[in-house]
Coordinates of N, CA, C and O in Angstrom, one line a residue:
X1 N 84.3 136.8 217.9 CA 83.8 137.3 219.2 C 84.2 136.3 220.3 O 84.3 135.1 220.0
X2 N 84.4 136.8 221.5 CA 84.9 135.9 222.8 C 83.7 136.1 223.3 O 83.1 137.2 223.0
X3 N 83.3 135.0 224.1 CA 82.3 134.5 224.6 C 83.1 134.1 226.0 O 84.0 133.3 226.0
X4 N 82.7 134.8 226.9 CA 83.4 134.4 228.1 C 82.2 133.2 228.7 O 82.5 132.1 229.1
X5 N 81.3 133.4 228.6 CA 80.7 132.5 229.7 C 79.0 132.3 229.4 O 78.6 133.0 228.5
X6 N 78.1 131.6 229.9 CA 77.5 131.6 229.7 C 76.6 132.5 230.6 O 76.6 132.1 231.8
X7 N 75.9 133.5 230.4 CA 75.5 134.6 231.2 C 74.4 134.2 232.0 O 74.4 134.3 233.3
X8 N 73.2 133.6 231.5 CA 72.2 133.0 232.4 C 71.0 132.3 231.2 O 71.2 132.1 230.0
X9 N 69.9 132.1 231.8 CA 68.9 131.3 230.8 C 67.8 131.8 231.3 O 67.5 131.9 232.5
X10 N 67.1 132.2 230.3 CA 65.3 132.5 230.0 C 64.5 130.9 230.6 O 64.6 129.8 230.1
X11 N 63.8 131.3 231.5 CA 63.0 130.2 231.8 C 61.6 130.8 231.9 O 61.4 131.2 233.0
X12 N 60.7 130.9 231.2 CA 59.4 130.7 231.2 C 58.7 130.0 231.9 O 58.9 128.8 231.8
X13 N 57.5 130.6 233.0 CA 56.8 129.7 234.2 C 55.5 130.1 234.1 O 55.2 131.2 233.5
X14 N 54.7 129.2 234.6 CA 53.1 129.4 235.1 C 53.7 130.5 236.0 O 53.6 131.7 235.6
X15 N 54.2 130.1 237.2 CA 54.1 131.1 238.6 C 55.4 131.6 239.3 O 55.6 131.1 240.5
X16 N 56.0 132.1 239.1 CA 57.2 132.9 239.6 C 57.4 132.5 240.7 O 58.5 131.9 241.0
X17 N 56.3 132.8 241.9 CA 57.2 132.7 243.0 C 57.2 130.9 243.4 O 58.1 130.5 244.2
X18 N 56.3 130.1 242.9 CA 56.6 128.8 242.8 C 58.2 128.4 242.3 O 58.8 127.5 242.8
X19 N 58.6 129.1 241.2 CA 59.5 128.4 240.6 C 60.8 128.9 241.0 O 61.8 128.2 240.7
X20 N 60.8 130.1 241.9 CA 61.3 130.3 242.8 C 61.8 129.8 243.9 O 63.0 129.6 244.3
X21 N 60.6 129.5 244.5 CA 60.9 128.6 245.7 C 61.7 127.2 245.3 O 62.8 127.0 245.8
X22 N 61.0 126.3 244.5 CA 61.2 125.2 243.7 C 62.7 125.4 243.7 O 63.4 124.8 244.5
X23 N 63.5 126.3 242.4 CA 64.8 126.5 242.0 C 65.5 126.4 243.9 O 66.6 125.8 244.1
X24 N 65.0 127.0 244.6 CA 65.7 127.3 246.0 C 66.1 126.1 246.4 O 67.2 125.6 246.6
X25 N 64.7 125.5 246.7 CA 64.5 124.2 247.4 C 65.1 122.8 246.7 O 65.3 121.7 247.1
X26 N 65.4 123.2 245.6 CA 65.8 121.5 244.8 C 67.3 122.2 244.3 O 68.0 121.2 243.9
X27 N 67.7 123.0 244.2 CA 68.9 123.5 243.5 C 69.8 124.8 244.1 O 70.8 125.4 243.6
X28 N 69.1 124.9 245.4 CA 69.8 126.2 246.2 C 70.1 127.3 244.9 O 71.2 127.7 244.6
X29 N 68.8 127.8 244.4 CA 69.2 129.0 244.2 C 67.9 130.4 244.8 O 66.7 130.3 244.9
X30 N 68.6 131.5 245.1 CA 68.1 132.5 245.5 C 68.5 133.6 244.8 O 69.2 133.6 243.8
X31 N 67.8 134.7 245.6 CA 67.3 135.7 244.9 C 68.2 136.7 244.5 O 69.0 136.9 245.4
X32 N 68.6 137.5 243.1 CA 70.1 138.5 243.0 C 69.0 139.2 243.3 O 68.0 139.2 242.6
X33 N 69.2 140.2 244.6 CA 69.0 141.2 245.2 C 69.2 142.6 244.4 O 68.4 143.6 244.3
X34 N 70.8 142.1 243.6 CA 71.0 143.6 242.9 C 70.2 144.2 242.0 O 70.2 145.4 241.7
X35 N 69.5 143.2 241.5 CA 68.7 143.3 239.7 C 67.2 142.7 240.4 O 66.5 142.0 239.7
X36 N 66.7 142.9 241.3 CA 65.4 142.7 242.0 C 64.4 143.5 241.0 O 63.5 143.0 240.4
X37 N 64.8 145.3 240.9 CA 64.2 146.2 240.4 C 63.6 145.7 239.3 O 62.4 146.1 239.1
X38 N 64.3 144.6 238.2 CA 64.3 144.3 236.9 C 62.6 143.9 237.4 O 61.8 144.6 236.9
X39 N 62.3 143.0 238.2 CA 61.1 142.3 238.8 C 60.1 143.4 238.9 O 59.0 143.4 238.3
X40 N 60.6 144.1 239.6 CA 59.4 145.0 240.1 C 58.9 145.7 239.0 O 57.7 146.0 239.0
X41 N 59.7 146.0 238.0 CA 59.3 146.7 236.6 C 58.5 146.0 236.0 O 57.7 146.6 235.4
X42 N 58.5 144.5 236.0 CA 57.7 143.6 234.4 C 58.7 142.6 234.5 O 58.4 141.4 234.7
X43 N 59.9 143.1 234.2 CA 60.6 142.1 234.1 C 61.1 140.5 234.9 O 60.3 139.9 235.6
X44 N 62.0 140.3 234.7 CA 62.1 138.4 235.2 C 62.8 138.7 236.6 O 63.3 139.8 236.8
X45 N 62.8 137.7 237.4 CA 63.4 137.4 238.8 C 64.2 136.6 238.4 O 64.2 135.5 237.9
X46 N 65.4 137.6 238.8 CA 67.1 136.7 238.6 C 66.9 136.0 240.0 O 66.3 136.4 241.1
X47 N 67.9 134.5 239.6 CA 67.9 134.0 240.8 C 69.7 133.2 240.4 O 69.9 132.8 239.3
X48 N 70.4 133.1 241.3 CA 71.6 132.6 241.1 C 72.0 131.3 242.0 O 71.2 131.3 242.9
X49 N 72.8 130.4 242.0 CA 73.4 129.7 242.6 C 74.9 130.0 241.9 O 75.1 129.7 240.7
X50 N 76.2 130.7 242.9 CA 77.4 130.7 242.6 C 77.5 131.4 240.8 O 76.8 132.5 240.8
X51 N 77.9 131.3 240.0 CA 77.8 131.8 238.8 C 76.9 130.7 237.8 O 77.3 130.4 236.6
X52 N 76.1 130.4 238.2 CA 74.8 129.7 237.4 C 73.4 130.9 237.7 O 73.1 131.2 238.9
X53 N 73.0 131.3 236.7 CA 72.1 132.3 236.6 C 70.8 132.1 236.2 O 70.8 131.5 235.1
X54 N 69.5 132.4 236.6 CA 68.6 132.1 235.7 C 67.4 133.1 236.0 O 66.7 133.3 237.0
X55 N 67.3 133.6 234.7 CA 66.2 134.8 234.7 C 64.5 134.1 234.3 O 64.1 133.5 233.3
X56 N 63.8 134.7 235.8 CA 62.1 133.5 235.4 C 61.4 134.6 235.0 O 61.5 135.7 235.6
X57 N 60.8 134.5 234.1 CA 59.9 135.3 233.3 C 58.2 133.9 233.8 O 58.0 132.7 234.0
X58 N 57.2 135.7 233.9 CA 56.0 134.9 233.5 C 55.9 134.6 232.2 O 56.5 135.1 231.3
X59 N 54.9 133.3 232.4 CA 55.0 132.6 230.7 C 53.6 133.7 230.6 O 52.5 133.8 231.2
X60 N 54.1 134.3 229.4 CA 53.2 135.0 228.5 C 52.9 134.6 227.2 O 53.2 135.3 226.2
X61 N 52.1 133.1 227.1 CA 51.9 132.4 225.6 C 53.4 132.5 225.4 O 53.5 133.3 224.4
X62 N 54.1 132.2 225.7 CA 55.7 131.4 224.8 C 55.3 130.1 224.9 O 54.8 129.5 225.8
X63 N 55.8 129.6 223.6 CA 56.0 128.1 223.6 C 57.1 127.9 224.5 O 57.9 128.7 224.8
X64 N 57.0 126.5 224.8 CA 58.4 125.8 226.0 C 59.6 126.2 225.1 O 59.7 126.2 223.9
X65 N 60.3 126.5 225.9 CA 61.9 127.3 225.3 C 62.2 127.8 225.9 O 61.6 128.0 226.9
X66 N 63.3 128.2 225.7 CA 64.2 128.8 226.7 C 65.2 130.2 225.7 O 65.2 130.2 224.5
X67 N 65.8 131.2 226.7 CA 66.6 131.7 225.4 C 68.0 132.0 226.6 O 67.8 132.2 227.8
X68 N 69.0 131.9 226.0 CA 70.3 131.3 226.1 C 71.2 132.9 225.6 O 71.3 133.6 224.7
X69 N 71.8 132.8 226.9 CA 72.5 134.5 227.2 C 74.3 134.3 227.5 O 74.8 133.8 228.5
X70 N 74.7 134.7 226.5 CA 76.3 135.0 226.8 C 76.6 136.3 227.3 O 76.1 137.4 227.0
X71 N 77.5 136.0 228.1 CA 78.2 137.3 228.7 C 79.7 137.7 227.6 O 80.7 137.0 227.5
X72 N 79.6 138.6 227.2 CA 80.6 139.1 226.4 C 81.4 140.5 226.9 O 80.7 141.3 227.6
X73 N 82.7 140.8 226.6 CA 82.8 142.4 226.9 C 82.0 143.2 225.9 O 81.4 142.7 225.0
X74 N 82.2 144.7 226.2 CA 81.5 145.0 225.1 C 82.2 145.5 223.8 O 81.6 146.1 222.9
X75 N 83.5 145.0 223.9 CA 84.0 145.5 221.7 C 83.2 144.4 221.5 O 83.0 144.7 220.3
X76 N 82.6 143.4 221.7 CA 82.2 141.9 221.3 C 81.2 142.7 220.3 O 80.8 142.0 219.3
X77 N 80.8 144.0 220.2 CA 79.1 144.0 220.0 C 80.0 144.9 218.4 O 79.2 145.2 217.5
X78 N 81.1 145.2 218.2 CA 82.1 145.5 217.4 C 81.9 144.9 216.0 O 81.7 145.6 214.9
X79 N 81.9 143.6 216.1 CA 82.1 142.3 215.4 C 80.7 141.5 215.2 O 80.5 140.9 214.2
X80 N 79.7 141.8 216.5 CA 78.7 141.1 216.1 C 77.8 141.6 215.7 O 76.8 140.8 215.6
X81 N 77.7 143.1 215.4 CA 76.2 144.0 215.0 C 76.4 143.8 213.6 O 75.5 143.5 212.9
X82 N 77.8 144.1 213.1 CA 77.9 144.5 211.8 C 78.0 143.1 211.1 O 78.1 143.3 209.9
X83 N 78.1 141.8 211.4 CA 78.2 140.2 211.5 C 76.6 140.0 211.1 O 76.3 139.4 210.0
X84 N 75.6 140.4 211.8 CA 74.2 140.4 212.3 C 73.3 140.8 210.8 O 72.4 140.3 210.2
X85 N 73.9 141.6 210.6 CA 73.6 143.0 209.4 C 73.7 142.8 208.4 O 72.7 142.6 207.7
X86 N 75.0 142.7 207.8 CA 75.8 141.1 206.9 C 74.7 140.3 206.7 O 74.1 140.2 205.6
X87 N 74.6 139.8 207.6 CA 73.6 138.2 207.3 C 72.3 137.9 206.9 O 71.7 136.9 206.4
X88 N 71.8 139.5 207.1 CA 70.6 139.9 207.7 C 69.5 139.3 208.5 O 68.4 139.1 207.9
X89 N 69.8 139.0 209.7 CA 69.7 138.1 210.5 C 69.1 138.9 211.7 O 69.9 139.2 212.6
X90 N 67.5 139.2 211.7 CA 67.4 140.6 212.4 C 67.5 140.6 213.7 O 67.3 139.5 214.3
X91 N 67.8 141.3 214.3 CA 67.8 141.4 215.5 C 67.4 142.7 216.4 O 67.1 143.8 215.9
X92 N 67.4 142.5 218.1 CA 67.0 143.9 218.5 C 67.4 144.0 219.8 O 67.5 143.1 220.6
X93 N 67.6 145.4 220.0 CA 68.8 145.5 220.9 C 67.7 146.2 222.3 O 66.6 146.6 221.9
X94 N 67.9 146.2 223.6 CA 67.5 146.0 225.2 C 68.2 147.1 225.9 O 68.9 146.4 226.7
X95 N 68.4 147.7 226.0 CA 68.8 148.6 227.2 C 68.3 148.4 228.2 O 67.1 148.8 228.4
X96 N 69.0 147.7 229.0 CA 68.5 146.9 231.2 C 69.1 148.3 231.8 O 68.8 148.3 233.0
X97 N 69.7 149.4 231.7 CA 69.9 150.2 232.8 C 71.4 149.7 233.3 O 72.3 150.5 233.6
X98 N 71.5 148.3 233.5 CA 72.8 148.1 233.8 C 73.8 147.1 233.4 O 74.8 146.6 233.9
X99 N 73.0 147.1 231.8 CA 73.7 146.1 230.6 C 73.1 145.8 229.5 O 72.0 145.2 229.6
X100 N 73.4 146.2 228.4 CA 73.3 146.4 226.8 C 72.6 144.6 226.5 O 72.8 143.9 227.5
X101 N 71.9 144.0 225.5 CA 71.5 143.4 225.2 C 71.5 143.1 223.7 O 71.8 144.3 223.4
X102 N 71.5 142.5 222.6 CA 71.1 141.8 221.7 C 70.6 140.7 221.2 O 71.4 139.9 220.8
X103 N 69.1 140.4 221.2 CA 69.0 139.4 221.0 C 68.5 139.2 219.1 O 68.3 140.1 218.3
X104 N 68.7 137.7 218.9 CA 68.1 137.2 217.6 C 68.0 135.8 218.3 O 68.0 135.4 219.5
X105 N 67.7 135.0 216.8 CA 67.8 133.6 216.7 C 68.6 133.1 215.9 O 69.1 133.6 214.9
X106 N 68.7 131.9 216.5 CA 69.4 130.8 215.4 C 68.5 130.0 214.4 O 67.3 130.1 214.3
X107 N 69.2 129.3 213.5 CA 68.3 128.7 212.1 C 67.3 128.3 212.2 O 66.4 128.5 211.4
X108 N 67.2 127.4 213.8 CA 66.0 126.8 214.4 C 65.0 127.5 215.2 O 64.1 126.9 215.7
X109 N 65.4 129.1 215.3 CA 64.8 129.8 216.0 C 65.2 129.5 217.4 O 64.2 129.4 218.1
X110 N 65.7 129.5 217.6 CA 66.7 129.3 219.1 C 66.7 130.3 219.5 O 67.6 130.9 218.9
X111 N 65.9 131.3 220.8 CA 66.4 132.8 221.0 C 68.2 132.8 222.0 O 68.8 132.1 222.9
X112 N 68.6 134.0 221.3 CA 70.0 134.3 221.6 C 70.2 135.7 222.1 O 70.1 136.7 221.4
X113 N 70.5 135.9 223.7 CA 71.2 137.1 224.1 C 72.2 137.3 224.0 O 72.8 136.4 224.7
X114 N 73.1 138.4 223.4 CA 74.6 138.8 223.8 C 74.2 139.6 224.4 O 73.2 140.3 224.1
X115 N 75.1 139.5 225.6 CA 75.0 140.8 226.9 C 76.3 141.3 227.8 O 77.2 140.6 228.2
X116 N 76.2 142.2 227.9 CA 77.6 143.0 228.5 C 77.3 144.1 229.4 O 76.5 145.0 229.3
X117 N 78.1 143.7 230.4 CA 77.6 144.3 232.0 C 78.5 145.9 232.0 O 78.3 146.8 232.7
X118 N 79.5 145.8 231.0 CA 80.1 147.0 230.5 C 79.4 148.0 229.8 O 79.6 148.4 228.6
X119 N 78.4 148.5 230.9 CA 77.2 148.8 230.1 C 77.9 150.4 229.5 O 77.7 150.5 228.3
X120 N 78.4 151.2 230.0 CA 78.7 152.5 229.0 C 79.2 152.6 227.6 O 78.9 153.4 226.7
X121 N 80.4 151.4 227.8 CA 81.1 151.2 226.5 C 80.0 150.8 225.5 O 79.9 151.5 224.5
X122 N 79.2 149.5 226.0 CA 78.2 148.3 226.0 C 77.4 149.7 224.6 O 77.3 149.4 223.4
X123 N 77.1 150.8 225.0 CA 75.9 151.7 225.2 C 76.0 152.0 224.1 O 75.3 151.9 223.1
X124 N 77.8 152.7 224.4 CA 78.0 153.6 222.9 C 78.3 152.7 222.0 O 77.6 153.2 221.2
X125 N 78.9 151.7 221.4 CA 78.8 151.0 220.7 C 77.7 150.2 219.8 O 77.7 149.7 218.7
X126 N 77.1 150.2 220.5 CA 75.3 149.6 220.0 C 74.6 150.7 219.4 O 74.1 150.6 218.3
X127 N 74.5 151.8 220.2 CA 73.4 152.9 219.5 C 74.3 153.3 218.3 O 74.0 152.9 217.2
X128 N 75.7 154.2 218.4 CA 76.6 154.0 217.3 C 76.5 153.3 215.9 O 76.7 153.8 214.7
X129 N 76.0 152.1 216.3 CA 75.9 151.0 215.3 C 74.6 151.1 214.9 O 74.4 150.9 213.7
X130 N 73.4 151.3 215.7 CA 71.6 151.7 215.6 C 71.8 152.8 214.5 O 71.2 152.8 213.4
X131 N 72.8 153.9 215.2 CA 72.2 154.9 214.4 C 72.4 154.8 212.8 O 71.8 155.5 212.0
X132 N 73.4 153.9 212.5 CA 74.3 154.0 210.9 C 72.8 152.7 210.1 O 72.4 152.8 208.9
X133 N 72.3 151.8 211.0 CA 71.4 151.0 210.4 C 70.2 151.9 209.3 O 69.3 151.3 208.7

């Protein structure tokens, strides 16, 4: 699997819009406008500086951690469902509306997203692979 990049990082907070501000004020980063909705649903407030990414989640009892998101195309998910499966190494797959997900862990419990913004291919490939599990 190619791993182009490192897609963004799970950061768990007391207070969102503090850590918000904070991220702005000490690190110039602000708000991805495009993926705002993700917020308004439940989900995390993307905030970017240039291609450094970071999705803040309220801390809902998570221990301190973080979980750690590659950006891949989507044949990546080709090689790594059936890799995953193999191992039996469980994992579970995210539909965002505008990009496919998989997460698991590592040995140490490390959370791990593969993610691909190629979300149609991203789509059929993953459920394809759901449905044969």
């Amino acid at each position: 699997m190619k791993i182009s990049r490192i897609d963004h990082v799970h950061v768990y907070v007391d207070d969102v819009a503090q850590a918000e501000d904070w991220y702005r004020e000490i690190l110039g980063f602000s708000r991805e406008v495009s993926l705002y909705f993700w917020f308004e649903q439940g989900g995390p407030l993307v905030i970017k500086n240039n291609d450094a990414s970071l999705s803040l989640f309220r801390r809902n009892g998570q221990a301190p951690g973080h979980t750690i998101a590659f950006h891949v195309g989507a044949s990546a998910f080709n090689n790594l469902l059936p890799l995953l499966a193999n191992r039996q190494i469980a994992f579970t797959v995210c539909d965002h509306e505008v990009s496919m997900s998989v997460y698991f862990s590592d040995l140490s419990g490390n959370k791990i997203e593969v993610t691909s913004y190629e979300y149609s291919q991203a789509r059929q490939i993953i459920m394809g692979a759901e449905a044969m599990r």
